[in-house]
C-alpha cells in the first residue's frame, strides 16, 4: 500500500479553500467608507502613508517591488533583491510581508483582529489569509500556522499549508 501523497493532492484543496475563504471575506459588506492608504514601492523606493485608521508602509531595493494597502487596517511590505512582497489589511486587520531573493510572499488580513505575517526566505511563493480574529504565520522554514478564526496559508517554500475553520 502506497501512502505517499503528491503535492498537487495536498495543495489543490488548500488553494481552493483559500480562494473560497478570500471571496467570502472580501464579499462581506463593510459599514461606512473606510480610509484608504496605498503604498506601491517599485524598484529602489520607500513610501509610507498614515491616513488615521488606514496605515501602510512599503520599501524595496532595485530589481524588486513591494506594495502595501491599508483599507481601514495596517499593512507593511519589504522586498529584498529580486523579490516581490505584498500586504493588504482591511477593516482593522494587520498584514506584514517581507521577501528575500526570488521569493514572493503575500499577506492578507481581513477584519478586526486579523493578523498575518509572511516571510519569503527561500525561492518560492507563499500566501497567508486571515479573517476576523485569526492569526496566520508563514516563516518559510517551518509549517505555516493558522489559529483563532478562519485562516489559510500555502507555502511553496516548504510545500506545506494550514487551514483554520474556527
PDB file of C-alpha atoms in Angstrom:
ATOM      1  CA  UNK A   1       0.000   0.000   0.000  1.00  0.00           C
ATOM      2  CA  UNK A   2       1.453   3.366  -1.046  1.00  0.00           C
ATOM      3  CA  UNK A   3       0.865   6.193   1.429  1.00  0.00           C
ATOM      4  CA  UNK A   4       2.737   8.906  -0.436  1.00  0.00           C
ATOM      5  CA  UNK A   5       0.679  11.980  -1.225  1.00  0.00           C
ATOM      6  CA  UNK A   6       1.587  14.260  -4.107  1.00  0.00           C
ATOM      7  CA  UNK A   7       1.947  17.998  -3.555  1.00  0.00           C
ATOM      8  CA  UNK A   8      -0.896  18.549  -6.022  1.00  0.00           C
ATOM      9  CA  UNK A   9      -3.293  16.442  -3.904  1.00  0.00           C
ATOM     10  CA  UNK A  10      -2.307  18.365  -0.786  1.00  0.00           C
ATOM     11  CA  UNK A  11      -2.293  21.901  -2.173  1.00  0.00           C
ATOM     12  CA  UNK A  12      -5.301  21.723  -4.523  1.00  0.00           C
ATOM     13  CA  UNK A  13      -7.869  21.569  -1.681  1.00  0.00           C
ATOM     14  CA  UNK A  14      -5.943  24.193   0.316  1.00  0.00           C
ATOM     15  CA  UNK A  15      -5.805  26.599  -2.608  1.00  0.00           C
ATOM     16  CA  UNK A  16      -9.492  26.041  -3.332  1.00  0.00           C
ATOM     17  CA  UNK A  17     -10.426  26.613   0.308  1.00  0.00           C
ATOM     18  CA  UNK A  18      -8.237  29.711   0.459  1.00  0.00           C
ATOM     19  CA  UNK A  19      -9.819  31.173  -2.659  1.00  0.00           C
ATOM     20  CA  UNK A  20     -13.324  30.480  -1.347  1.00  0.00           C
ATOM     21  CA  UNK A  21     -12.443  31.963   2.052  1.00  0.00           C
ATOM     22  CA  UNK A  22     -10.957  35.078   0.439  1.00  0.00           C
ATOM     23  CA  UNK A  23     -14.015  35.621  -1.731  1.00  0.00           C
ATOM     24  CA  UNK A  24     -16.374  35.120   1.202  1.00  0.00           C
ATOM     25  CA  UNK A  25     -14.477  37.556   3.401  1.00  0.00           C
ATOM     26  CA  UNK A  26     -13.999  40.200   0.713  1.00  0.00           C
ATOM     27  CA  UNK A  27     -17.657  39.968  -0.355  1.00  0.00           C
ATOM     28  CA  UNK A  28     -18.870  40.820   3.164  1.00  0.00           C
ATOM     29  CA  UNK A  29     -20.115  44.411   3.136  1.00  0.00           C
ATOM     30  CA  UNK A  30     -18.335  46.803   5.453  1.00  0.00           C
ATOM     31  CA  UNK A  31     -20.312  49.502   7.225  1.00  0.00           C
ATOM     32  CA  UNK A  32     -19.354  53.007   6.099  1.00  0.00           C
ATOM     33  CA  UNK A  33     -16.468  54.162   3.982  1.00  0.00           C
ATOM     34  CA  UNK A  34     -13.032  53.104   5.167  1.00  0.00           C
ATOM     35  CA  UNK A  35      -9.947  55.267   4.914  1.00  0.00           C
ATOM     36  CA  UNK A  36      -7.502  54.028   2.280  1.00  0.00           C
ATOM     37  CA  UNK A  37      -3.709  54.102   2.344  1.00  0.00           C
ATOM     38  CA  UNK A  38      -1.836  52.904  -0.777  1.00  0.00           C
ATOM     39  CA  UNK A  39       1.915  52.302  -0.755  1.00  0.00           C
ATOM     40  CA  UNK A  40       3.318  50.887  -4.006  1.00  0.00           C
ATOM     41  CA  UNK A  41       7.131  50.738  -3.988  1.00  0.00           C
ATOM     42  CA  UNK A  42       8.544  49.511  -7.322  1.00  0.00           C
ATOM     43  CA  UNK A  43      12.314  49.393  -7.683  1.00  0.00           C
ATOM     44  CA  UNK A  44      14.515  51.176  -5.174  1.00  0.00           C
ATOM     45  CA  UNK A  45      11.945  53.164  -3.232  1.00  0.00           C
ATOM     46  CA  UNK A  46      10.182  53.608   0.077  1.00  0.00           C
ATOM     47  CA  UNK A  47       6.760  55.047   0.825  1.00  0.00           C
ATOM     48  CA  UNK A  48       4.527  55.321   3.863  1.00  0.00           C
ATOM     49  CA  UNK A  49       1.057  56.745   4.430  1.00  0.00           C
ATOM     50  CA  UNK A  50      -0.808  57.365   7.668  1.00  0.00           C
ATOM     51  CA  UNK A  51      -4.464  58.147   6.991  1.00  0.00           C
ATOM     52  CA  UNK A  52      -5.723  57.633  10.524  1.00  0.00           C
ATOM     53  CA  UNK A  53      -7.287  54.166  10.665  1.00  0.00           C
ATOM     54  CA  UNK A  54      -5.527  53.224   7.401  1.00  0.00           C
ATOM     55  CA  UNK A  55      -1.752  52.867   7.566  1.00  0.00           C
ATOM     56  CA  UNK A  56       0.755  51.421   5.112  1.00  0.00           C
ATOM     57  CA  UNK A  57       4.490  51.292   4.509  1.00  0.00           C
ATOM     58  CA  UNK A  58       6.459  49.669   1.693  1.00  0.00           C
ATOM     59  CA  UNK A  59      10.153  49.534   0.924  1.00  0.00           C
ATOM     60  CA  UNK A  60      12.074  47.785  -1.842  1.00  0.00           C
ATOM     61  CA  UNK A  61      15.516  47.705  -3.410  1.00  0.00           C
ATOM     62  CA  UNK A  62      16.425  47.888  -7.101  1.00  0.00           C
ATOM     63  CA  UNK A  63      15.107  44.913  -9.071  1.00  0.00           C
ATOM     64  CA  UNK A  64      12.339  44.247  -6.535  1.00  0.00           C
ATOM     65  CA  UNK A  65       8.834  45.501  -5.781  1.00  0.00           C
ATOM     66  CA  UNK A  66       6.800  45.882  -2.616  1.00  0.00           C
ATOM     67  CA  UNK A  67       3.217  47.030  -2.198  1.00  0.00           C
ATOM     68  CA  UNK A  68       1.122  47.596   0.916  1.00  0.00           C
ATOM     69  CA  UNK A  69      -2.512  48.668   1.081  1.00  0.00           C
ATOM     70  CA  UNK A  70      -4.343  49.655   4.244  1.00  0.00           C
ATOM     71  CA  UNK A  71      -8.106  49.741   3.769  1.00  0.00           C
ATOM     72  CA  UNK A  72      -9.060  50.635   7.301  1.00  0.00           C
ATOM     73  CA  UNK A  73      -6.140  48.486   8.527  1.00  0.00           C
ATOM     74  CA  UNK A  74      -2.357  48.446   8.869  1.00  0.00           C
ATOM     75  CA  UNK A  75      -0.141  46.929   6.154  1.00  0.00           C
ATOM     76  CA  UNK A  76       3.627  46.783   5.625  1.00  0.00           C
ATOM     77  CA  UNK A  77       5.735  45.193   2.884  1.00  0.00           C
ATOM     78  CA  UNK A  78       9.510  44.952   2.453  1.00  0.00           C
ATOM     79  CA  UNK A  79      11.193  43.478  -0.663  1.00  0.00           C
ATOM     80  CA  UNK A  80      14.849  42.478  -0.918  1.00  0.00           C
ATOM     81  CA  UNK A  81      16.771  41.867  -4.165  1.00  0.00           C
ATOM     82  CA  UNK A  82      14.885  40.088  -6.992  1.00  0.00           C
ATOM     83  CA  UNK A  83      11.732  39.538  -4.938  1.00  0.00           C
ATOM     84  CA  UNK A  84       8.124  40.663  -4.574  1.00  0.00           C
ATOM     85  CA  UNK A  85       6.210  41.429  -1.383  1.00  0.00           C
ATOM     86  CA  UNK A  86       2.505  42.247  -0.895  1.00  0.00           C
ATOM     87  CA  UNK A  87       0.476  43.164   2.191  1.00  0.00           C
ATOM     88  CA  UNK A  88      -3.231  44.065   2.300  1.00  0.00           C
ATOM     89  CA  UNK A  89      -5.110  44.882   5.512  1.00  0.00           C
ATOM     90  CA  UNK A  90      -8.809  45.658   5.666  1.00  0.00           C
ATOM     91  CA  UNK A  91     -11.260  46.720   8.367  1.00  0.00           C
ATOM     92  CA  UNK A  92      -8.955  46.574  11.404  1.00  0.00           C
ATOM     93  CA  UNK A  93      -6.601  43.840  10.184  1.00  0.00           C
ATOM     94  CA  UNK A  94      -2.800  43.870  10.343  1.00  0.00           C
ATOM     95  CA  UNK A  95      -0.702  42.429   7.497  1.00  0.00           C
ATOM     96  CA  UNK A  96       3.099  42.262   7.204  1.00  0.00           C
ATOM     97  CA  UNK A  97       5.141  40.727   4.390  1.00  0.00           C
ATOM     98  CA  UNK A  98       8.897  40.570   3.875  1.00  0.00           C
ATOM     99  CA  UNK A  99      10.770  38.950   0.986  1.00  0.00           C
ATOM    100  CA  UNK A 100      14.317  37.953   0.086  1.00  0.00           C
ATOM    101  CA  UNK A 101      15.919  36.708  -3.161  1.00  0.00           C
ATOM    102  CA  UNK A 102      13.430  35.014  -5.558  1.00  0.00           C
ATOM    103  CA  UNK A 103      10.558  34.839  -3.071  1.00  0.00           C
ATOM    104  CA  UNK A 104       7.057  36.257  -3.293  1.00  0.00           C
ATOM    105  CA  UNK A 105       5.047  36.298  -0.059  1.00  0.00           C
ATOM    106  CA  UNK A 106       1.579  37.833   0.229  1.00  0.00           C
ATOM    107  CA  UNK A 107      -0.210  38.705   3.487  1.00  0.00           C
ATOM    108  CA  UNK A 108      -3.948  39.482   3.513  1.00  0.00           C
ATOM    109  CA  UNK A 109      -5.719  40.391   6.766  1.00  0.00           C
ATOM    110  CA  UNK A 110      -9.479  40.878   6.508  1.00  0.00           C
ATOM    111  CA  UNK A 111     -11.371  42.121   9.529  1.00  0.00           C
ATOM    112  CA  UNK A 112     -10.966  43.131  13.161  1.00  0.00           C
ATOM    113  CA  UNK A 113      -8.154  41.296  14.932  1.00  0.00           C
ATOM    114  CA  UNK A 114      -6.914  39.557  11.778  1.00  0.00           C
ATOM    115  CA  UNK A 115      -3.125  39.267  11.839  1.00  0.00           C
ATOM    116  CA  UNK A 116      -0.955  37.841   9.040  1.00  0.00           C
ATOM    117  CA  UNK A 117       2.834  37.667   8.859  1.00  0.00           C
ATOM    118  CA  UNK A 118       4.509  36.166   5.779  1.00  0.00           C
ATOM    119  CA  UNK A 119       8.242  35.823   5.221  1.00  0.00           C
ATOM    120  CA  UNK A 120       9.892  34.875   1.959  1.00  0.00           C
ATOM    121  CA  UNK A 121      13.284  33.470   2.936  1.00  0.00           C
ATOM    122  CA  UNK A 122      13.737  30.916   0.139  1.00  0.00           C
ATOM    123  CA  UNK A 123      12.758  30.882  -3.537  1.00  0.00           C
ATOM    124  CA  UNK A 124       9.013  30.335  -3.876  1.00  0.00           C
ATOM    125  CA  UNK A 125       5.606  31.873  -3.396  1.00  0.00           C
ATOM    126  CA  UNK A 126       3.584  31.946  -0.206  1.00  0.00           C
ATOM    127  CA  UNK A 127       0.262  33.375   0.906  1.00  0.00           C
ATOM    128  CA  UNK A 128      -1.437  33.902   4.217  1.00  0.00           C
ATOM    129  CA  UNK A 129      -5.069  34.987   4.570  1.00  0.00           C
ATOM    130  CA  UNK A 130      -6.757  35.677   7.916  1.00  0.00           C
ATOM    131  CA  UNK A 131     -10.361  36.525   8.699  1.00  0.00           C
ATOM    132  CA  UNK A 132     -11.607  38.341  11.809  1.00  0.00           C
ATOM    133  CA  UNK A 133      -9.759  37.255  14.967  1.00  0.00           C
ATOM    134  CA  UNK A 134      -7.434  34.832  13.148  1.00  0.00           C
ATOM    135  CA  UNK A 135      -3.644  34.747  13.220  1.00  0.00           C
ATOM    136  CA  UNK A 136      -1.712  33.275  10.282  1.00  0.00           C
ATOM    137  CA  UNK A 137       2.077  32.979  10.158  1.00  0.00           C
ATOM    138  CA  UNK A 138       4.289  31.810   7.296  1.00  0.00           C
ATOM    139  CA  UNK A 139       8.007  31.867   8.131  1.00  0.00           C
ATOM    140  CA  UNK A 140       9.308  29.988   5.075  1.00  0.00           C
ATOM    141  CA  UNK A 141      11.185  27.468   7.235  1.00  0.00           C
ATOM    142  CA  UNK A 142       8.612  25.541   9.282  1.00  0.00           C
ATOM    143  CA  UNK A 143       4.988  24.658   8.582  1.00  0.00           C
ATOM    144  CA  UNK A 144       2.651  27.676   8.463  1.00  0.00           C
ATOM    145  CA  UNK A 145       0.325  28.199  11.428  1.00  0.00           C
ATOM    146  CA  UNK A 146      -3.351  29.199  11.374  1.00  0.00           C
ATOM    147  CA  UNK A 147      -5.321  29.818  14.572  1.00  0.00           C
ATOM    148  CA  UNK A 148      -8.127  31.770  16.203  1.00  0.00           C
ATOM    149  CA  UNK A 149     -10.569  32.101  13.324  1.00  0.00           C
ATOM    150  CA  UNK A 150     -10.929  31.498   9.604  1.00  0.00           C
ATOM    151  CA  UNK A 151      -7.428  31.419   8.156  1.00  0.00           C
ATOM    152  CA  UNK A 152      -5.466  29.847   5.325  1.00  0.00           C
ATOM    153  CA  UNK A 153      -1.811  29.616   4.347  1.00  0.00           C
ATOM    154  CA  UNK A 154       0.015  27.952   1.462  1.00  0.00           C
ATOM    155  CA  UNK A 155       3.799  27.952   1.334  1.00  0.00           C
ATOM    156  CA  UNK A 156       5.710  26.716  -1.700  1.00  0.00           C
ATOM    157  CA  UNK A 157       8.990  27.329   0.151  1.00  0.00           C
ATOM    158  CA  UNK A 158       8.226  24.430   2.490  1.00  0.00           C
ATOM    159  CA  UNK A 159       5.454  22.741   0.433  1.00  0.00           C
ATOM    160  CA  UNK A 160       3.158  22.957   3.464  1.00  0.00           C
ATOM    161  CA  UNK A 161      -0.008  24.794   4.375  1.00  0.00           C
ATOM    162  CA  UNK A 162      -2.678  25.218   7.037  1.00  0.00           C
ATOM    163  CA  UNK A 163      -6.388  25.874   7.284  1.00  0.00           C
ATOM    164  CA  UNK A 164      -8.316  27.058  10.321  1.00  0.00           C
ATOM    165  CA  UNK A 165     -12.103  26.955  10.293  1.00  0.00           C
ATOM    166  CA  UNK A 166     -12.798  28.369  13.754  1.00  0.00           C
TER     167      UNK A 166
END
